[in-house]
């Protein structure tokens, strides 16, 4: 395929490092004498013809910024054949034959569907989500920054928890995955971590908290992944309070603060490596694949696998957290 111009967009929930990744894609494209166009608001901007020409200067000074300057969206219109037709017509009008999509599994599913009718547009994806729940990469873009944001909050909450003899339930993001929970639980020294990858029970949790209290703990932190099957942090706190009144109980839901902020060094380096690799993959003729990092090497995984396989969860982290929580 003879590519002259690449399109780039960010889609789904934003994540820290997306700007650094756009910069890497733009500069790699320009280095290879390709033109590059930014598509605003993901698939929705593709449908509404929101295209902006990008130069090396357009991406100066964005490396360190959270969010995405191309904006992001979850497009309902792209789920329809009419929406996809408009998107295709706009790509052709703007002379774009290859696209880099930074997003999560919804973004890659959209590309798979689009390709069934319009196979002449090449797609390469980059996993951008704080959840770290994508098959085909050890780390997604934004995860490292998000867990650093969380442990900063956990450290601060621990200060006040300890001053008041309190038990805190801290709810962290992760729609259906416990990566943020286990990393922040381990790094923040939580007494317990509740996450969807492991079965939990209120009684087991109370036994653990009781054992800690008997050993002289004056405060406790429980990290709850938002996808935890026992319920939200508020619901779990309520159940624990009814049966175990040793501590004064409080709940803190960290929410969208986890999605913002300047990307960490790790995320900036990851953004650079995945961004460069994505353009190289397009030039090598690759189609419908996601760039990832496995064992510190950049890799390509077909979108079909990235969206259908569950990423393996590292159970050893749970074992280590369990050992250290007493
Ligand atoms: O997928 C990333 C994520 O931040 C999840 O952890 C969270 O459940 C979801 O997005 C929140 O989405 P929204 O910003 O639409 O509320």
CSV table of C-alpha atoms and ligand atoms in Angstrom, one decimal, residues 13-14 74 129-131 133 173-176 180 226 256 259, ligand 1:
chain,number,residue,atom,x,y,z
A,13,UNK,CA,-11.8,7.2,27.9
A,14,UNK,CA,-8.7,9.4,27.8
A,74,UNK,CA,-17.5,7.4,22.5
A,129,UNK,CA,-6.6,3.2,28.9
A,130,UNK,CA,-5.7,3.5,32.6
A,131,UNK,CA,-7.3,0.1,33.3
A,133,UNK,CA,-6.9,-4.6,30.8
A,173,UNK,CA,-11.1,2.8,38.8
A,174,UNK,CA,-11.0,-0.3,36.6
A,175,UNK,CA,-14.4,-1.1,35.0
A,176,UNK,CA,-13.8,-4.8,34.9
A,180,UNK,CA,-5.1,-0.4,39.4
A,226,UNK,CA,-14.8,-0.4,41.0
A,256,UNK,CA,-11.8,10.8,37.5
A,259,UNK,CA,-7.5,9.8,34.6
B,1,LIG,O1,-11.9,2.6,30.9
B,1,LIG,C1,-11.3,3.6,31.6
B,1,LIG,C2,-12.2,4.1,32.7
B,1,LIG,O2,-11.6,5.1,33.4
B,1,LIG,C3,-12.7,3.0,33.7
B,1,LIG,O3,-11.8,2.7,34.7
B,1,LIG,C4,-14.0,3.6,34.2
B,1,LIG,O4,-14.9,2.7,34.6
B,1,LIG,C5,-14.5,4.4,33.0
B,1,LIG,O5,-13.4,4.6,32.2
B,1,LIG,C6,-15.2,5.6,33.3
B,1,LIG,O6,-15.8,6.1,32.2
B,1,LIG,P1,-16.5,7.6,32.0
B,1,LIG,O7,-15.3,8.6,31.9
B,1,LIG,O8,-17.2,7.5,30.8
B,1,LIG,O9,-17.3,7.8,33.2
